[in-house]
mmCIF file of C-alpha atoms in Angstrom:
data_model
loop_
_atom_site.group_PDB
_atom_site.id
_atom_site.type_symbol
_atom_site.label_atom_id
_atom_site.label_comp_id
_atom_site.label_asym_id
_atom_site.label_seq_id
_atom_site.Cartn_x
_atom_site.Cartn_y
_atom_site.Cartn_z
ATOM 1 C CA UNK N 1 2.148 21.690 -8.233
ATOM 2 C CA UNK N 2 -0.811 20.169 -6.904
ATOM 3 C CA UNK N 3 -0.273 16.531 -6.576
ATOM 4 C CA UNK N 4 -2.810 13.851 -6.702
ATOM 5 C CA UNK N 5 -0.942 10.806 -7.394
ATOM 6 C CA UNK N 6 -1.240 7.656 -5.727
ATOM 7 C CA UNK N 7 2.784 8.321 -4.514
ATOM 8 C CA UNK N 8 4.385 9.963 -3.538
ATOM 9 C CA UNK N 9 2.003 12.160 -2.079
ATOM 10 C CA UNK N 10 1.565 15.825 -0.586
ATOM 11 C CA UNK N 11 3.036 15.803 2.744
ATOM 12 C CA UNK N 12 1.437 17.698 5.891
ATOM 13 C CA UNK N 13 3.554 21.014 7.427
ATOM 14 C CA UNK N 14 4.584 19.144 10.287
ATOM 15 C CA UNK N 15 6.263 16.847 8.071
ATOM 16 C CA UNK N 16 7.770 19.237 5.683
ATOM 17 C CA UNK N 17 9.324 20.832 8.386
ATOM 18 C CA UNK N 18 11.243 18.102 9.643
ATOM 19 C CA UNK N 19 12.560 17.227 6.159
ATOM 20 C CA UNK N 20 14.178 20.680 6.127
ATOM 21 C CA UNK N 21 16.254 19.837 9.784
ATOM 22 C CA UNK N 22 19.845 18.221 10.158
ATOM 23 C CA UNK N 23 19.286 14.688 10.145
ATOM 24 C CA UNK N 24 20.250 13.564 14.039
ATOM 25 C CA UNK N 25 22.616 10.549 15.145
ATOM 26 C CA UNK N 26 20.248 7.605 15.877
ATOM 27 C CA UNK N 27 22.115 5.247 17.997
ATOM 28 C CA UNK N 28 20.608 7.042 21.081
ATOM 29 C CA UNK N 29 18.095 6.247 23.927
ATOM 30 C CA UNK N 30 16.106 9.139 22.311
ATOM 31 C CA UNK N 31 15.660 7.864 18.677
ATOM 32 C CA UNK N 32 14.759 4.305 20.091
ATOM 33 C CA UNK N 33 11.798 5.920 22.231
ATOM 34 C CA UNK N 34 10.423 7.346 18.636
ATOM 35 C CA UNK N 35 10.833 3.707 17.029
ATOM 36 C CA UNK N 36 9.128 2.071 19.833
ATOM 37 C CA UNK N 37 6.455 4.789 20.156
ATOM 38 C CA UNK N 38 6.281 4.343 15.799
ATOM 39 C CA UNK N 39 5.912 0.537 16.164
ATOM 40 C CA UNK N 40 2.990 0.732 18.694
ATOM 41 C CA UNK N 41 1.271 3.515 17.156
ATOM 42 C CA UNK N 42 1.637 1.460 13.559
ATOM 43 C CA UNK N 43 0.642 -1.659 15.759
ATOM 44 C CA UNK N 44 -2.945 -0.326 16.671
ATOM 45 C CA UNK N 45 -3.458 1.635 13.403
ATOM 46 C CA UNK N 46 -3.575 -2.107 11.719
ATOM 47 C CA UNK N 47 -5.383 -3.411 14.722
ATOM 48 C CA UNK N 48 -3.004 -5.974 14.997
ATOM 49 C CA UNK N 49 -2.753 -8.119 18.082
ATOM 50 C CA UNK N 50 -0.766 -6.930 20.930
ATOM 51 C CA UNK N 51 1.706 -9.721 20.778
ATOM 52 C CA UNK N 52 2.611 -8.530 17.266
ATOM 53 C CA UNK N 53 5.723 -6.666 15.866
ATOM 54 C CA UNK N 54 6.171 -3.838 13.485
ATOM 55 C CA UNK N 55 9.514 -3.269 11.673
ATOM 56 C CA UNK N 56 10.885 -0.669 9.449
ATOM 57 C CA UNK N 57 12.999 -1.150 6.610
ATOM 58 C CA UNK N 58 15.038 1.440 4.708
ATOM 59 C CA UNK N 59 13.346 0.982 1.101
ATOM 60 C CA UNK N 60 10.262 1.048 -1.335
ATOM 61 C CA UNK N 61 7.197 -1.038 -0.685
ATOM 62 C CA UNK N 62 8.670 -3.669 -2.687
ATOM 63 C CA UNK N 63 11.489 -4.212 0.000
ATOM 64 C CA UNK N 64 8.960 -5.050 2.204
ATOM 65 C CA UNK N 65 7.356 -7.027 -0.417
ATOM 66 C CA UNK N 66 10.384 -9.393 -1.192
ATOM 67 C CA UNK N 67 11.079 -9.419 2.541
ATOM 68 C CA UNK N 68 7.850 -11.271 3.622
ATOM 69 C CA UNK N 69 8.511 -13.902 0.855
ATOM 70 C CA UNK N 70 11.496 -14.659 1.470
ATOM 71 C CA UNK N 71 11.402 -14.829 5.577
ATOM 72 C CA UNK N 72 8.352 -16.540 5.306
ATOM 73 C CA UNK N 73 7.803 -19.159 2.330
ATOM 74 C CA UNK N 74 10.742 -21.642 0.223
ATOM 75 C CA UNK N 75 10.922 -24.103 -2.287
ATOM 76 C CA UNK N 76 8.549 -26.229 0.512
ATOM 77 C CA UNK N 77 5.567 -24.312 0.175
ATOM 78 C CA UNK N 78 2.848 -23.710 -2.553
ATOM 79 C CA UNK N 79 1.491 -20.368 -2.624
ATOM 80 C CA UNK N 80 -1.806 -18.591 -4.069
ATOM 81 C CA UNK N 81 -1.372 -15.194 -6.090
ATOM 82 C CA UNK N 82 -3.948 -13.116 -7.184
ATOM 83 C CA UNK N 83 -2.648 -11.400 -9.792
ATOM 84 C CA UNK N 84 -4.988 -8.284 -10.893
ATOM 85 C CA UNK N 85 -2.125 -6.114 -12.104
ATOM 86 C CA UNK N 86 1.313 -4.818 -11.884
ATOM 87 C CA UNK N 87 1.728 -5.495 -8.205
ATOM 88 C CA UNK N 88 0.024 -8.606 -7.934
ATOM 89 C CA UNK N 89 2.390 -9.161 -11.249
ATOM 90 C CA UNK N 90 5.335 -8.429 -8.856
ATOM 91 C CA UNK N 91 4.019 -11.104 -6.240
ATOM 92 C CA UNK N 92 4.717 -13.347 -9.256
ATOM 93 C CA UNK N 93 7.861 -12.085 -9.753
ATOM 94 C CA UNK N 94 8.999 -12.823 -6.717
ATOM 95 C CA UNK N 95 8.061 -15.921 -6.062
ATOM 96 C CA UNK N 96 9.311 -16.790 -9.316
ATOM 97 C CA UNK N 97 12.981 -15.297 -8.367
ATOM 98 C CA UNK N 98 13.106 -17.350 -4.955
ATOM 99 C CA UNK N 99 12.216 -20.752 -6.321
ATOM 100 C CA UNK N 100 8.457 -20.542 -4.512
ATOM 101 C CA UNK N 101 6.203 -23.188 -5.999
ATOM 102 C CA UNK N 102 3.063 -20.827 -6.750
ATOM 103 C CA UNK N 103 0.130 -20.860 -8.607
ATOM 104 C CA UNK N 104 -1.885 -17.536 -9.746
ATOM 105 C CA UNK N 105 -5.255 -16.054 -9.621
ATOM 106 C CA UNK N 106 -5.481 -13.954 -12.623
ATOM 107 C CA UNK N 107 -7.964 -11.386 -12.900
ATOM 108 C CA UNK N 108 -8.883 -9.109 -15.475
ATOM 109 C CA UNK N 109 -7.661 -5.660 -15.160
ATOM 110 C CA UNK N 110 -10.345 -3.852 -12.752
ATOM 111 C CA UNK N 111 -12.003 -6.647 -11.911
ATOM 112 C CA UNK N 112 -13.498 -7.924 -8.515
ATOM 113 C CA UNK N 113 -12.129 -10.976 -6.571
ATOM 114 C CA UNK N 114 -14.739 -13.188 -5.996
ATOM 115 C CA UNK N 115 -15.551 -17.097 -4.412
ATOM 116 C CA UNK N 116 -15.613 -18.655 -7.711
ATOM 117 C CA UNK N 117 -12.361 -17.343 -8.153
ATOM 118 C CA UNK N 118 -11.223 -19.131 -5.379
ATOM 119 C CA UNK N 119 -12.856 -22.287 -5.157
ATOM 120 C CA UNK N 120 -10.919 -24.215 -7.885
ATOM 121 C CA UNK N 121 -8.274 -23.796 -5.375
ATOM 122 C CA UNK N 122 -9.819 -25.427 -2.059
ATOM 123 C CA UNK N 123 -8.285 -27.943 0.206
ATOM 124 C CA UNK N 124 -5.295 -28.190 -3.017
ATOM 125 C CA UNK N 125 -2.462 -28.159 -0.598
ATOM 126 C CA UNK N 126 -1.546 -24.680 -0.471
ATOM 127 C CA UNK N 127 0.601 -23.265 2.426
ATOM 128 C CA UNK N 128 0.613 -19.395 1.631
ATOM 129 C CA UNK N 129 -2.003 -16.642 -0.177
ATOM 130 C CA UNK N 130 -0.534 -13.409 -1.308
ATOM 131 C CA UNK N 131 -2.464 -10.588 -2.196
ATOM 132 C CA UNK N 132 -2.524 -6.483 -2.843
ATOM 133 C CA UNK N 133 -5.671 -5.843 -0.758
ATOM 134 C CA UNK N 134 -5.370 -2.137 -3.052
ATOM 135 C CA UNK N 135 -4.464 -3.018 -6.273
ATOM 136 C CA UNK N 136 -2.422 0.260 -6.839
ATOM 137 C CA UNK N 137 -2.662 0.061 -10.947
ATOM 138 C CA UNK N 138 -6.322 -0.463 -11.326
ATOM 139 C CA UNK N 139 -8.120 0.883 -7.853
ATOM 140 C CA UNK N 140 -9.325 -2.556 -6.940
ATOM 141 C CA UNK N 141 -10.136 -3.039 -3.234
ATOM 142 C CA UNK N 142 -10.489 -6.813 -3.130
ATOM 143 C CA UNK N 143 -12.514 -8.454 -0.291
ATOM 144 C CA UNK N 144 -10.660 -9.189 2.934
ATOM 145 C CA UNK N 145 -13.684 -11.083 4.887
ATOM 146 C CA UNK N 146 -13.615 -13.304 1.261
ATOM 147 C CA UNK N 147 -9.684 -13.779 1.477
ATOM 148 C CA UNK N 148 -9.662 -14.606 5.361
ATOM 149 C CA UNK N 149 -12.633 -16.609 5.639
ATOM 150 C CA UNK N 150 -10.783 -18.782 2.528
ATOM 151 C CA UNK N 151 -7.143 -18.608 4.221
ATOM 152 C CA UNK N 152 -8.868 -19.739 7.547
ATOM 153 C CA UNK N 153 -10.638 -22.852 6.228
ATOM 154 C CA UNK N 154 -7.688 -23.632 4.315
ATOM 155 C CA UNK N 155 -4.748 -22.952 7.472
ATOM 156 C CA UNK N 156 -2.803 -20.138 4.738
ATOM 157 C CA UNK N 157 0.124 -17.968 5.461
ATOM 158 C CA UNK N 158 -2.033 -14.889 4.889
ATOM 159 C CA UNK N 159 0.672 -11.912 3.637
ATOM 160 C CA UNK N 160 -1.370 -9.110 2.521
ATOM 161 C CA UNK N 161 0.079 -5.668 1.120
ATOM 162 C CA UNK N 162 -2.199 -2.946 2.124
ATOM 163 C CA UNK N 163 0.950 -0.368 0.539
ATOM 164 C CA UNK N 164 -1.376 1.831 -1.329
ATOM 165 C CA UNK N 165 -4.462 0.761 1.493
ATOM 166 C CA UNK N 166 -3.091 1.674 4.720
ATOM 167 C CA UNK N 167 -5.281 4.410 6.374
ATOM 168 C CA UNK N 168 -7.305 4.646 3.188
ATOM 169 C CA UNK N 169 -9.455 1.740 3.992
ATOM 170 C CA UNK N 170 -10.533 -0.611 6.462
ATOM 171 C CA UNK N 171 -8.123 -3.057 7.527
ATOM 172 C CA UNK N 172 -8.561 -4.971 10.905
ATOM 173 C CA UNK N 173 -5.022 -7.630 10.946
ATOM 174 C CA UNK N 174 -6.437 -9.369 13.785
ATOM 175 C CA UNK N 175 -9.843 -10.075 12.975
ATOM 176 C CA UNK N 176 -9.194 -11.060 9.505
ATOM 177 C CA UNK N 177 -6.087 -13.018 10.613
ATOM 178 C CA UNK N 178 -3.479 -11.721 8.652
ATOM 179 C CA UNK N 179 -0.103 -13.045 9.279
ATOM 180 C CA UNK N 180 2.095 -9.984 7.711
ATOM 181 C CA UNK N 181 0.557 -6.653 6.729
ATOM 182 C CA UNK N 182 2.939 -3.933 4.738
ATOM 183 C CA UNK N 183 2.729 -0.564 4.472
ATOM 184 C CA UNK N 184 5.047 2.241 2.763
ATOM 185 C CA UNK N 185 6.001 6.313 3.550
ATOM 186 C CA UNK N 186 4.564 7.377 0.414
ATOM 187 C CA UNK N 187 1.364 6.968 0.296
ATOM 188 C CA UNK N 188 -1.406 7.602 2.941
ATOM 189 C CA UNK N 189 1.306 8.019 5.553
ATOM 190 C CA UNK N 190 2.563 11.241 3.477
ATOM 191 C CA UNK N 191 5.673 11.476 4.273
ATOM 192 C CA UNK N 192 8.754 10.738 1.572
ATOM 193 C CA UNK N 193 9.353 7.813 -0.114
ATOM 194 C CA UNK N 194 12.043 5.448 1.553
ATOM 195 C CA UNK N 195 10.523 3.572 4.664
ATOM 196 C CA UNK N 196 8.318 0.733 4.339
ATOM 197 C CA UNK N 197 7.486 -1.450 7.362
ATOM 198 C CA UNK N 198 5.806 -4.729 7.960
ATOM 199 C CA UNK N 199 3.570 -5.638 10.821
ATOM 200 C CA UNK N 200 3.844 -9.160 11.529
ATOM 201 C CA UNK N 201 1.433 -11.257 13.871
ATOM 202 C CA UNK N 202 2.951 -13.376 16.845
ATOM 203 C CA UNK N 203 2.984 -16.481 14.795
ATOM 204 C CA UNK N 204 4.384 -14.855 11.336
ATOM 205 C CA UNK N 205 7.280 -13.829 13.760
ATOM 206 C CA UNK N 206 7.639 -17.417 15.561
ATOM 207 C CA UNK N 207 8.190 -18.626 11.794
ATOM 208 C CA UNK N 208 10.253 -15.981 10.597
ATOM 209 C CA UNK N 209 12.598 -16.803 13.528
ATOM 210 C CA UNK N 210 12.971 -20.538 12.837
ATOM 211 C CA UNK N 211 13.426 -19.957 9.185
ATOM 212 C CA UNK N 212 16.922 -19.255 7.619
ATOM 213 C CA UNK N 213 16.936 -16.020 5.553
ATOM 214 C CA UNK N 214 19.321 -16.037 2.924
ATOM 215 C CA UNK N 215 19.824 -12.686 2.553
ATOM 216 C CA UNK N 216 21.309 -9.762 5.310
ATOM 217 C CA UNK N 217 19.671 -6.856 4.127
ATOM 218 C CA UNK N 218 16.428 -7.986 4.503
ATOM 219 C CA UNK N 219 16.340 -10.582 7.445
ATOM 220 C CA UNK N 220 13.426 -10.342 9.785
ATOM 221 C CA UNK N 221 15.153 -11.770 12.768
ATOM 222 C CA UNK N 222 17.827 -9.439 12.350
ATOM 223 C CA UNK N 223 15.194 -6.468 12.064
ATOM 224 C CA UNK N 224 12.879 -7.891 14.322
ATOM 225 C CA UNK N 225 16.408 -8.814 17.092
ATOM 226 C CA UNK N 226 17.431 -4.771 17.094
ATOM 227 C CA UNK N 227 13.767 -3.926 17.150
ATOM 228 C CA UNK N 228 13.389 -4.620 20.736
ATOM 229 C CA UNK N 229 15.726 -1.868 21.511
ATOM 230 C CA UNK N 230 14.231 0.721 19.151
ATOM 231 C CA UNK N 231 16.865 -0.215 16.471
ATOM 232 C CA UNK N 232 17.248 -1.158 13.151
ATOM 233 C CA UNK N 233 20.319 -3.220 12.300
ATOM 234 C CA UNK N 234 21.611 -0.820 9.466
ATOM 235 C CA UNK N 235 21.513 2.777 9.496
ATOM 236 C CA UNK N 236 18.060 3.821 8.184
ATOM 237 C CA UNK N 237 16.228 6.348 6.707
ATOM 238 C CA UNK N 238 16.571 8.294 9.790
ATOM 239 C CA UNK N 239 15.051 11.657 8.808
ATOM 240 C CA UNK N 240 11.631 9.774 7.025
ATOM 241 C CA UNK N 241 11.315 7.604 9.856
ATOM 242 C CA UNK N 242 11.305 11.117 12.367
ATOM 243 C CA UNK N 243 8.500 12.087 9.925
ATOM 244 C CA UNK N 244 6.536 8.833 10.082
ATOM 245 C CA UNK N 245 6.319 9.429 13.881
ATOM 246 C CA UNK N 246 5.151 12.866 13.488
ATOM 247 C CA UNK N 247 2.591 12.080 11.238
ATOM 248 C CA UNK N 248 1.481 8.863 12.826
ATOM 249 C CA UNK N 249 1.306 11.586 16.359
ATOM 250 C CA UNK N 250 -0.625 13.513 13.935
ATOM 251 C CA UNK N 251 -3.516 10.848 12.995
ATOM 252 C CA UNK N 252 -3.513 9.519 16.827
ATOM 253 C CA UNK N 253 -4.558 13.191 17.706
ATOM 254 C CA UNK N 254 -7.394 13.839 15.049
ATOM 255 C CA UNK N 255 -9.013 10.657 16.286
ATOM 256 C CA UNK N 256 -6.709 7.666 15.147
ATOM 257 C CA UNK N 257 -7.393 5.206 11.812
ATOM 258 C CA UNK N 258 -10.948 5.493 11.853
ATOM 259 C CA UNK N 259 -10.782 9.105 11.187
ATOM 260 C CA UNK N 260 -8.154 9.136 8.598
ATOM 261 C CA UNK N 261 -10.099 6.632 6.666
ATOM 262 C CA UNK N 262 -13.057 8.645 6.931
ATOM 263 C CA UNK N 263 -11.457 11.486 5.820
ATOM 264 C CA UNK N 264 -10.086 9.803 2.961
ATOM 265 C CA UNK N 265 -13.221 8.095 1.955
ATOM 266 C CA UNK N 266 -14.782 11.408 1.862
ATOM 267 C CA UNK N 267 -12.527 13.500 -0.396
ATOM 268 C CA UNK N 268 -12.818 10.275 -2.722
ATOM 269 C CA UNK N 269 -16.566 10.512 -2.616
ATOM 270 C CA UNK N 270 -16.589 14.377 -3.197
ATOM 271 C CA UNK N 271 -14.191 13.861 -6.098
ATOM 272 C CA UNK N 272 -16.199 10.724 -8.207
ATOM 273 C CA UNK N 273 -19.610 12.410 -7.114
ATOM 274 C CA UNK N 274 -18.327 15.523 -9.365
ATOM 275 C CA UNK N 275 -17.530 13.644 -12.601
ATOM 276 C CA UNK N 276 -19.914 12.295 -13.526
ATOM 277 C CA UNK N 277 -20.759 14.871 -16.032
ATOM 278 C CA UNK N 278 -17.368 14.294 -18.048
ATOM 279 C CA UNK N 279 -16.250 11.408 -20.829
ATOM 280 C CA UNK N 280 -14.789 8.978 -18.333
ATOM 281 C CA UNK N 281 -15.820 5.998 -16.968
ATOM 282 C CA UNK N 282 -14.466 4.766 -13.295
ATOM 283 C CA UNK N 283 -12.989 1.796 -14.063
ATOM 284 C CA UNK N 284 -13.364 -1.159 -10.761
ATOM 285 C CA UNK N 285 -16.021 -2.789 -9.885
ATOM 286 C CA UNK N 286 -15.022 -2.503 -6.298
ATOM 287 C CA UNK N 287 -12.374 0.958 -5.839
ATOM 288 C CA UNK N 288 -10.374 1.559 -2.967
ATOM 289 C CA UNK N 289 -10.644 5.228 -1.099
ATOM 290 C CA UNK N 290 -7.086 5.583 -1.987
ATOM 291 C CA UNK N 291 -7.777 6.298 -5.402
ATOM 292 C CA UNK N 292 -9.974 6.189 -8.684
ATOM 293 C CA UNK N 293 -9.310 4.848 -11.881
ATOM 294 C CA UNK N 294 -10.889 6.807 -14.666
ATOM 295 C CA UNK N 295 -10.678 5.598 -18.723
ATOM 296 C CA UNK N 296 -10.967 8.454 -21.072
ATOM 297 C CA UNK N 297 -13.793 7.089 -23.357
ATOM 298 C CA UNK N 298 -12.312 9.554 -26.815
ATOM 299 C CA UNK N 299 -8.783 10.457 -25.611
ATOM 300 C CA UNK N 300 -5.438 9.292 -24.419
ATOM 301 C CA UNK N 301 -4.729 9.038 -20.791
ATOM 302 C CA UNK N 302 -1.201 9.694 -20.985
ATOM 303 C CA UNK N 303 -2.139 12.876 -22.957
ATOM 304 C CA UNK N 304 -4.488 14.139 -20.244
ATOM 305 C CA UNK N 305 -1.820 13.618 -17.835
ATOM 306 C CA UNK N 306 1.267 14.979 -19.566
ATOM 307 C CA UNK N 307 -0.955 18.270 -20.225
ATOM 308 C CA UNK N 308 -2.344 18.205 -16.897
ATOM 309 C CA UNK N 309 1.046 18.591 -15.789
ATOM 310 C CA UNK N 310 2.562 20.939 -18.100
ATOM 311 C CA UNK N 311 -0.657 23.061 -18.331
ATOM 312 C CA UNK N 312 -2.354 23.198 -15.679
ATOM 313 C CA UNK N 313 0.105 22.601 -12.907
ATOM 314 C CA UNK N 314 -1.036 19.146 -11.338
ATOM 315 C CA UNK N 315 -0.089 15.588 -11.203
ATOM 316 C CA UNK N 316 -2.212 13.051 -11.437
ATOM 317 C CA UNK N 317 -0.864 9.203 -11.938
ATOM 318 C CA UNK N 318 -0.521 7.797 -15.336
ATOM 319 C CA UNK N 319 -0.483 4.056 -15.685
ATOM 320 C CA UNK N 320 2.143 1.962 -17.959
ATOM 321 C CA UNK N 321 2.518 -0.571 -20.508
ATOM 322 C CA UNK N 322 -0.514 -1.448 -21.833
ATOM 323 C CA UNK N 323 -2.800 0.646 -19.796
ATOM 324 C CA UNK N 324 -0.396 3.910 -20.761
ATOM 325 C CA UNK N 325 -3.082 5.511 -22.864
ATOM 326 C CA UNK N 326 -6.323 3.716 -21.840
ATOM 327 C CA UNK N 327 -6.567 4.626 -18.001
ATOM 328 C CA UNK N 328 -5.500 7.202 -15.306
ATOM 329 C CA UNK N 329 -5.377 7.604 -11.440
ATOM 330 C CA UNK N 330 -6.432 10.379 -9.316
ATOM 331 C CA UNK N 331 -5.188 10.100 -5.552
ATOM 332 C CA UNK N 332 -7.115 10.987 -2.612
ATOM 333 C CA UNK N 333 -4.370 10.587 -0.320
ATOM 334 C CA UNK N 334 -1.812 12.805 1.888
ATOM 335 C CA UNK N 335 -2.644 16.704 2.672
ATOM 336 C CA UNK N 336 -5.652 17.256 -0.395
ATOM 337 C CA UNK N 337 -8.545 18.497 0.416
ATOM 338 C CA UNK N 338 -12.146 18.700 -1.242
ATOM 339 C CA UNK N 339 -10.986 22.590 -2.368
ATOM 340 C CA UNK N 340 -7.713 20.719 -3.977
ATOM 341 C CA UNK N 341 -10.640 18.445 -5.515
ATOM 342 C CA UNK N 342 -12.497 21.467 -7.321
ATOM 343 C CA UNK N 343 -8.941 22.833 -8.988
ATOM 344 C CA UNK N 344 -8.886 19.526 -10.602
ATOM 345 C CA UNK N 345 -12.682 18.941 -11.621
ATOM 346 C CA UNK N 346 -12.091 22.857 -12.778
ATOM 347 C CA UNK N 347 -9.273 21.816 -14.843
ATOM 348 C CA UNK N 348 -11.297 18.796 -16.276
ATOM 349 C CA UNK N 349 -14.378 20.335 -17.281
ATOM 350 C CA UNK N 350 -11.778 23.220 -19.074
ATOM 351 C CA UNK N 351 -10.151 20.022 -21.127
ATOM 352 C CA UNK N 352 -13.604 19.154 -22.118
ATOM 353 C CA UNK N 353 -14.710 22.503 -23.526
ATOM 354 C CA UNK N 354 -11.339 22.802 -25.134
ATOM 355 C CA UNK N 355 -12.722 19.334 -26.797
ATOM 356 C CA UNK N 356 -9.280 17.996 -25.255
ATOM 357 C CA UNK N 357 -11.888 15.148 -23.178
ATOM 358 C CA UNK N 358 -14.679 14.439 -25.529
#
């Protein structure tokens, strides 16, 4: 099966390879020189500051997700969501669950954060923003010089989740002063679902350590504590996290971020400049490398994808509720490549003769 979902992705040889060993013991001096080497590596990929921390926790994006809210904001705060679809939805969620006071910026599905947007919402007394820099559901690749210039003027907690974004696009923590960036296996990292990790700057982790957590599992000072050592304070995903380093050894030697985005960026290129022949219509105003979001103008998505993947032996990523039949996703990354590209445009252009996509 090829796969071209958003995630979990195709995984590199490298990587498959060590998903196939004995998974080691990890209280040892060797398996804390991988976690430090991980954290640094993951460190400069988001151009954080040096005095930052990385951490690793044994669980979906949305681990990392409910982590940051909860080490970071209470019932004291008033934070700004921008809400664009299902994951800024869960943002809501969240803050909803831990008693945050919060207010939301809703945007239409696929639809571009701009300053109007934001400007109802100046100098109103807010402590924290939270946003999905790639809005996973719809493609959207909102504006991080907009977001930062706005959380600077305005002294926000900036937490941004850059899950689906994270060596896909352009992300610079430092310059754009993000407090907490998270990332996840799955996606442009390539490796198996289970590990996401948080990069935190040197103030987000001065806060998180004079805050009380109320939670174990997730407790930043705790992870951020056995961190020093090259430790996590629970046993983790110890096999994905021997993968992460691999593969983040793997980007460092064909020329670091900047290359992997490139690379991304151009298979995503390749792949929309090829379509443009066919019934569907690219749905953001703004789309992320990561992936594209294509509505069928005369057909159901979730048709194209359930015979996509019974027919023609590839994924591509459906969308729920009530998006289910109106748009699609393809991926563009994890190991694809502009060949993988063709077998799909092939398979496309065979729907459309078949009058399957008219």
């Amino acid at each position: 099966m090829l796969n071209f979902t958003i995630g979990p992705v195709m995984s590199g040889e490298r990587v498959c390879e060590i998903g196939a060993e004995q998974v080691p013991y990890f209280r040892t001096p060797e398996f804390s020189s991988v976690m430090l080497e991980n954290e640094r590596l993951v460190k400069r990929f988001a151009k954080a500051e040096e005095s930052a921390r990385a951490v690793f926790l044994t669980g979906s994006g949305t681990a990392s997700m409910e982590a940051a809210v909860m080490n970071l904001f209470d019932e004291n705060d008033r934070v700004l969501v921008v809400n664009g679809g299902s994951f800024g939805e869960r943002f809501v969620q969240l803050c909803e669950l831990h008693d945050i006071p919060h207010e939301v910026v809703a945007l239409p599905f696929g639809t571009s954060l701009k300053a109007e947007h934001l400007a109802p919402y100046e100098n109103a007394g807010f402590t924290g923003f939270l946003v999905n820099v790639g809005e996973t559901s719809s493609g959207m690749h909102y504006d991080m010089e907009l977001i930062s210039s706005f959380c600077r003027r305005n002294r926000l907690w900036l937490v941004v989740d850059a899950i689906s974004s994270f060596l896909a696009d352009e992300f610079d923590m430092a310059a754009y002063g993000a407090d907490v960036m998270i990332a996840g296996s799955q996606k442009a990292l390539a490796c198996p679902p289970g590990i996401s990790l948080i990069v935190l700057s040197e103030r987000a982790v001065q806060r998180v350590e004079s805050r009380r957590c109320k939670c174990m599992y997730l407790d930043l000072k705790s992870a951020l504590k056995n961190g020093e050592r090259g430790q996590t304070p629970f046993t983790p995903a110890v096999g994905i996290l021997l993968q992460i380093h691999a593969r983040l050894l793997e980007i460092e030697a064909a020329g670091g971020v900047e290359s992997e985005v490139s690379r991304t960026a151009a298979l995503a290129e390749d792949f929309r400049s090829r379509i443009g022949h066919l019934p569907l219509e690219m749905v953001p105003e703004s789309m992320s490398n990561a992936v594209t979001a294509l509505h069928p103008l005369n057909a159901s998505a979730y048709d194209l994808f359930t015979i996509l993947k019974d027919e023609y032996g590839m994924w591509v990523c459906p969308n729920g509720g009530e998006m289910a039949h109106k748009v699609f996703r393809v991926g563009h990354i994890g190991a694809l490549t502009k060949e993988d590209n063709t077998t799909l445009i092939n398979a496309l252009n065979d729907l459309h003769k078949r009058g399957i996509l008219k």
